[in-house]
PDB file of C-alpha atoms in Angstrom:
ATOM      1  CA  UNK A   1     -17.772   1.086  41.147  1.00  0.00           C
ATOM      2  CA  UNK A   2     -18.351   0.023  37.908  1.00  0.00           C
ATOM      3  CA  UNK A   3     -22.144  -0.094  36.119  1.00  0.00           C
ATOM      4  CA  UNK A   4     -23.765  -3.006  35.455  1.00  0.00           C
ATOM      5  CA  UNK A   5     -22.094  -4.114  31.830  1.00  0.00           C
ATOM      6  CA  UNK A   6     -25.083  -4.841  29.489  1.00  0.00           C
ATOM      7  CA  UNK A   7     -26.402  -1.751  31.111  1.00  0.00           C
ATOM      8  CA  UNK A   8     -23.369   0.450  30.034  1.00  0.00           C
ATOM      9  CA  UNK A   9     -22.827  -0.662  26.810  1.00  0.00           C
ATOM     10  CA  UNK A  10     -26.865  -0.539  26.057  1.00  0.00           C
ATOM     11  CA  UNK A  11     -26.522   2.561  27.207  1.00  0.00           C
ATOM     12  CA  UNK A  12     -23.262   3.764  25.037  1.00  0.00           C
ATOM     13  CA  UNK A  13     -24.765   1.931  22.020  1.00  0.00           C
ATOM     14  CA  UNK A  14     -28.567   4.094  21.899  1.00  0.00           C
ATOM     15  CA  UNK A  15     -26.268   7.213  23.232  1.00  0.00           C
ATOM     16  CA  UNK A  16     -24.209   7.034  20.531  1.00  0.00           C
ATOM     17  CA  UNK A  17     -27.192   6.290  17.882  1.00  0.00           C
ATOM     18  CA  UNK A  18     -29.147   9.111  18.803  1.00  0.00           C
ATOM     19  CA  UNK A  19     -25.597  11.644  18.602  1.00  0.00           C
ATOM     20  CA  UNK A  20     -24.674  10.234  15.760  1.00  0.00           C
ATOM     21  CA  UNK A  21     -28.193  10.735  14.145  1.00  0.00           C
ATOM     22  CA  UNK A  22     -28.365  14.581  15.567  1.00  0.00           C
ATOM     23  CA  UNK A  23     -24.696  14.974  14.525  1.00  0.00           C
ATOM     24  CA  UNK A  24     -25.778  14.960  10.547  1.00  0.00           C
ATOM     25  CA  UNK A  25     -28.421  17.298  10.895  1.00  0.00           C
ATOM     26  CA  UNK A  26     -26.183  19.908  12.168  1.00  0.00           C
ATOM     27  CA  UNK A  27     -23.220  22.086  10.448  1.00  0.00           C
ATOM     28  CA  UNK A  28     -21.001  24.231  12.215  1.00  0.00           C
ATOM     29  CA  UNK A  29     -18.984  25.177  15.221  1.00  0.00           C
ATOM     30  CA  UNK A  30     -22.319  25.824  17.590  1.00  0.00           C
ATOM     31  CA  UNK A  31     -24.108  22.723  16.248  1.00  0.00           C
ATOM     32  CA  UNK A  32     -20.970  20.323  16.771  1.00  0.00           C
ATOM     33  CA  UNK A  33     -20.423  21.927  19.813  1.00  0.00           C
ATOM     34  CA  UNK A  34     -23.780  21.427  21.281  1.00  0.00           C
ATOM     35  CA  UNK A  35     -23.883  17.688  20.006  1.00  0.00           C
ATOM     36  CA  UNK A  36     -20.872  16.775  21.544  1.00  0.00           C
ATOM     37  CA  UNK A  37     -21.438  18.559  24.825  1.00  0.00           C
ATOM     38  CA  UNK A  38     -25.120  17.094  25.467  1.00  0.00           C
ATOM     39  CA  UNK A  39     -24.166  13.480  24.199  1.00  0.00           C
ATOM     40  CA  UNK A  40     -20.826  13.883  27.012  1.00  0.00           C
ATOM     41  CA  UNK A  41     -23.155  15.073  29.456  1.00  0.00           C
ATOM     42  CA  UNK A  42     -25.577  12.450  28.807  1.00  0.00           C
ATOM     43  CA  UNK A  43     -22.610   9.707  28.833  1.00  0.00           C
ATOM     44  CA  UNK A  44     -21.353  10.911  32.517  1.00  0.00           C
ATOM     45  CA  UNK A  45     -24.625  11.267  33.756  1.00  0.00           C
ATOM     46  CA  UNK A  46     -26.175   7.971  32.475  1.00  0.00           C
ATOM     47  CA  UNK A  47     -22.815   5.626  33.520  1.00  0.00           C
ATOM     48  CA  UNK A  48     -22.218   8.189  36.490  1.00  0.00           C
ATOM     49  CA  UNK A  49     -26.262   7.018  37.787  1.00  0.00           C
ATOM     50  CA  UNK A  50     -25.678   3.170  36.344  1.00  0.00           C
ATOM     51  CA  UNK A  51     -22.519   2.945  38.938  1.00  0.00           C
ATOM     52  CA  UNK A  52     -23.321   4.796  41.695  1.00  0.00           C
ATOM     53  CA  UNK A  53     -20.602   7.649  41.241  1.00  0.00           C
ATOM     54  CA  UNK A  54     -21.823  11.166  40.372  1.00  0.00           C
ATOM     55  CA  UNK A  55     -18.936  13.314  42.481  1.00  0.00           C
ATOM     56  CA  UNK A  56     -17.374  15.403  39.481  1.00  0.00           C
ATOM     57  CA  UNK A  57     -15.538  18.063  40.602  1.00  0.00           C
ATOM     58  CA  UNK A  58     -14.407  21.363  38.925  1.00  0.00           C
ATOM     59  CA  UNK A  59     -10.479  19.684  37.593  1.00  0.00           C
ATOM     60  CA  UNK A  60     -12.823  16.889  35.576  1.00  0.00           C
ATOM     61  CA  UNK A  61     -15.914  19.251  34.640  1.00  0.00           C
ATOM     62  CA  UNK A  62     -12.749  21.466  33.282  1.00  0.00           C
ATOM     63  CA  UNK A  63     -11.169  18.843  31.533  1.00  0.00           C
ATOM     64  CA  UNK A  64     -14.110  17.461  30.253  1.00  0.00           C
ATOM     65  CA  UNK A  65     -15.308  21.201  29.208  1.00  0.00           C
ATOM     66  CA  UNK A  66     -11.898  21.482  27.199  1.00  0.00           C
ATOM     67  CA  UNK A  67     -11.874  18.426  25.340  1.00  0.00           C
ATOM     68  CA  UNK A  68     -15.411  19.174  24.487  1.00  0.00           C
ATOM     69  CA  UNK A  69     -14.335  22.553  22.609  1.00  0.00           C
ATOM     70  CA  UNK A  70     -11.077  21.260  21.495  1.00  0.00           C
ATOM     71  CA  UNK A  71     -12.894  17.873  19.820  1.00  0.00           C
ATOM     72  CA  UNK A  72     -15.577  20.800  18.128  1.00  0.00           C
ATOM     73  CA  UNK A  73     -13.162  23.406  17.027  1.00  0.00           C
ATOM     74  CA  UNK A  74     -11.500  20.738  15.271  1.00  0.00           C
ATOM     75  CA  UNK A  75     -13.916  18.612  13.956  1.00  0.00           C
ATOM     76  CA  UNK A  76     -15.316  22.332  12.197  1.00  0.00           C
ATOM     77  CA  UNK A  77     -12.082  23.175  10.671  1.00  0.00           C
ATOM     78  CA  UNK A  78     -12.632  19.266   9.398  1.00  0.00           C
ATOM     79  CA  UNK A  79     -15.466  20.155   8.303  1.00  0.00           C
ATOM     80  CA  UNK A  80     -14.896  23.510   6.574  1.00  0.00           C
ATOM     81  CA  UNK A  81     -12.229  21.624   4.835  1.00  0.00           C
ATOM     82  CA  UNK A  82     -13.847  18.714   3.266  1.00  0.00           C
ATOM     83  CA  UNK A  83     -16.873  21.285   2.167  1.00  0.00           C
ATOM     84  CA  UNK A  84     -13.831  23.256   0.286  1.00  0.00           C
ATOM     85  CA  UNK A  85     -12.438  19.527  -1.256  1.00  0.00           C
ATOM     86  CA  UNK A  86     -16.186  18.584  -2.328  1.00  0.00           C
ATOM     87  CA  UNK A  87     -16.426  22.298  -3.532  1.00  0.00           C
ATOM     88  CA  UNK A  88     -13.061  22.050  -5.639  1.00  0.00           C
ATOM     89  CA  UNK A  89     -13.901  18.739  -7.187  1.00  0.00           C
ATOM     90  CA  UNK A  90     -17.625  19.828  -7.964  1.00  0.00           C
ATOM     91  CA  UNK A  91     -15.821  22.061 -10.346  1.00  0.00           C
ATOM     92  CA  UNK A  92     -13.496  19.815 -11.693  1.00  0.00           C
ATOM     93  CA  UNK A  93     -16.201  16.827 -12.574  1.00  0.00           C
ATOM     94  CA  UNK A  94     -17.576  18.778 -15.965  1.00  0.00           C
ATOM     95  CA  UNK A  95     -14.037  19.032 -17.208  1.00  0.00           C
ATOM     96  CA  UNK A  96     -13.476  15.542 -16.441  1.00  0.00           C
ATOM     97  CA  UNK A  97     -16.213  13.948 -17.036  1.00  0.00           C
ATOM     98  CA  UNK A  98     -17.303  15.187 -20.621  1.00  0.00           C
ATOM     99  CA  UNK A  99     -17.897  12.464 -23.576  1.00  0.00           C
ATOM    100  CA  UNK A 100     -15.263  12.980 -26.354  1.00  0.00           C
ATOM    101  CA  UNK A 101     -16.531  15.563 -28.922  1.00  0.00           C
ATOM    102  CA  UNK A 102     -18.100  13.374 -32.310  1.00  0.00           C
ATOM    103  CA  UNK A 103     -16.423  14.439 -35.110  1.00  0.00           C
ATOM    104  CA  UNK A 104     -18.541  16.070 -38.203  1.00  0.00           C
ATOM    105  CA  UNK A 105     -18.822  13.461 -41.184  1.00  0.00           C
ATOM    106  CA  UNK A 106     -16.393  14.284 -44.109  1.00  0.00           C
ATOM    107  CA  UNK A 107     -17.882  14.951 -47.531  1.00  0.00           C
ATOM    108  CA  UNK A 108     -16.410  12.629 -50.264  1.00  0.00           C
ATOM    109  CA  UNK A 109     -14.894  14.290 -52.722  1.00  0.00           C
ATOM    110  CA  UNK A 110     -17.050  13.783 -56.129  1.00  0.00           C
ATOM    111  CA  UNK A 111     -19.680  11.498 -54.240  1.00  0.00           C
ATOM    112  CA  UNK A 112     -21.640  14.560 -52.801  1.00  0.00           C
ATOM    113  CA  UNK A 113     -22.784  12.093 -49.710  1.00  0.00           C
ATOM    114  CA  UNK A 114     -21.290  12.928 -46.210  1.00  0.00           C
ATOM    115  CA  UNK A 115     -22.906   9.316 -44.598  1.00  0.00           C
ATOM    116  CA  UNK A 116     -19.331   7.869 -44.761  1.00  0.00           C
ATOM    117  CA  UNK A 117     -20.611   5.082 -42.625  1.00  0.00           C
ATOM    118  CA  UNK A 118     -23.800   4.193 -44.890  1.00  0.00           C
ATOM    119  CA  UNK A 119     -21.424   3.962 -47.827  1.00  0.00           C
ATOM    120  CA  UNK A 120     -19.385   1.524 -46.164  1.00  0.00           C
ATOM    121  CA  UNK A 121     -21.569  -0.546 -45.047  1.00  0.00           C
ATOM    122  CA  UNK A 122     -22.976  -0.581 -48.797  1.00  0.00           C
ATOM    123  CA  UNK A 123     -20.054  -1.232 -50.144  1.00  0.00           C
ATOM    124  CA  UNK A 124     -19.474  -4.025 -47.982  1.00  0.00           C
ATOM    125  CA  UNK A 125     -22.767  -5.255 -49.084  1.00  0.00           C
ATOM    126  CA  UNK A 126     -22.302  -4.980 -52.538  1.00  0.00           C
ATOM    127  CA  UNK A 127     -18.288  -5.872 -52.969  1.00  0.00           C
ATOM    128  CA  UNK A 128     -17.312  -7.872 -50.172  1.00  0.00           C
ATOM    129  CA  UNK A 129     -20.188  -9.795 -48.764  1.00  0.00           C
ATOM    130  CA  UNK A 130     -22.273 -10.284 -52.269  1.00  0.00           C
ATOM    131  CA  UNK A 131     -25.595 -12.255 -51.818  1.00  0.00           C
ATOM    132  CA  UNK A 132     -25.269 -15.668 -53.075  1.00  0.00           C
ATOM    133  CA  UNK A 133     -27.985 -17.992 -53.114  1.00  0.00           C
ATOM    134  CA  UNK A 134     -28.790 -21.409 -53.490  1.00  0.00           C
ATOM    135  CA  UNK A 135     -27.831 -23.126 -57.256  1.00  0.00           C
ATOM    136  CA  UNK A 136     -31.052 -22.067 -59.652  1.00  0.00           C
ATOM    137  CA  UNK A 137     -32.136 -26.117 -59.981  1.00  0.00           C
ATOM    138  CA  UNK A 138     -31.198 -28.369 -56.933  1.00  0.00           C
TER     139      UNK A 138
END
């Protein structure tokens, strides 16, 4: 038979919420382990009761048992991996991410300032852009 479908996918959908939610709290091989095995259980059990059908039997609690452990022992060496990646480019982010050094100011030979950029913008001032006003009688 097959559940009730509102049921079963109400079911799937908080199932799935709460093993998802559990799932980031945990790290490791015991912890993935245990999250997929009781959110499994809890999927055959809850669909098994909604339909009617709880006979099992040891070839599908087997099967189910090594896809379990299979699904964990991979999803840790996923896991051990991307820590190693987020590890590795941790270390590369200061080397990457550093503002370009500012230079030091150059002293002027004869001039004694080093503000190359105030003298500019005073000579600009004084040269380029003079101040002009209006005529002396209008």
């Amino acid at each position: 038979m097959v559940p009730h479908l509102p049921t079963a996918v109400l079911l799937t959908a908080l199932i799935g919420w709460v093993s998802t939610a559990t799932a980031d709290r945990t790290r490791g091989l015991p912890g993935i382990l245990l999250v997929l095995g009781a959110g499994q259980l809890l999927m055959h059990v809850s669909l098994g009761g909604a339909s009617g059908h709880f006979a099992g039997g040891f070839g599908m609690t087997t099967s189910h048992a090594l896809a379990t452990v299979a699904t964990a022992l991979l999803l840790s060496h996923a896991e051990s991996l991307l820590l190693i990646a987020v590890a590795a480019l941790r270390t590369l982010s200061p080397v990457v991410w550093l503002p370009a050094p500012v230079g030091t100011p150059v002293a002027l030979p004869g001039l004694g300032r080093t503000d190359v950029r105030g003298q500019f913008i005073a000579v600009m001032l004084r040269r380029v852009c003079g101040r002009r006003g209006p005529p002396l009688l209008s």
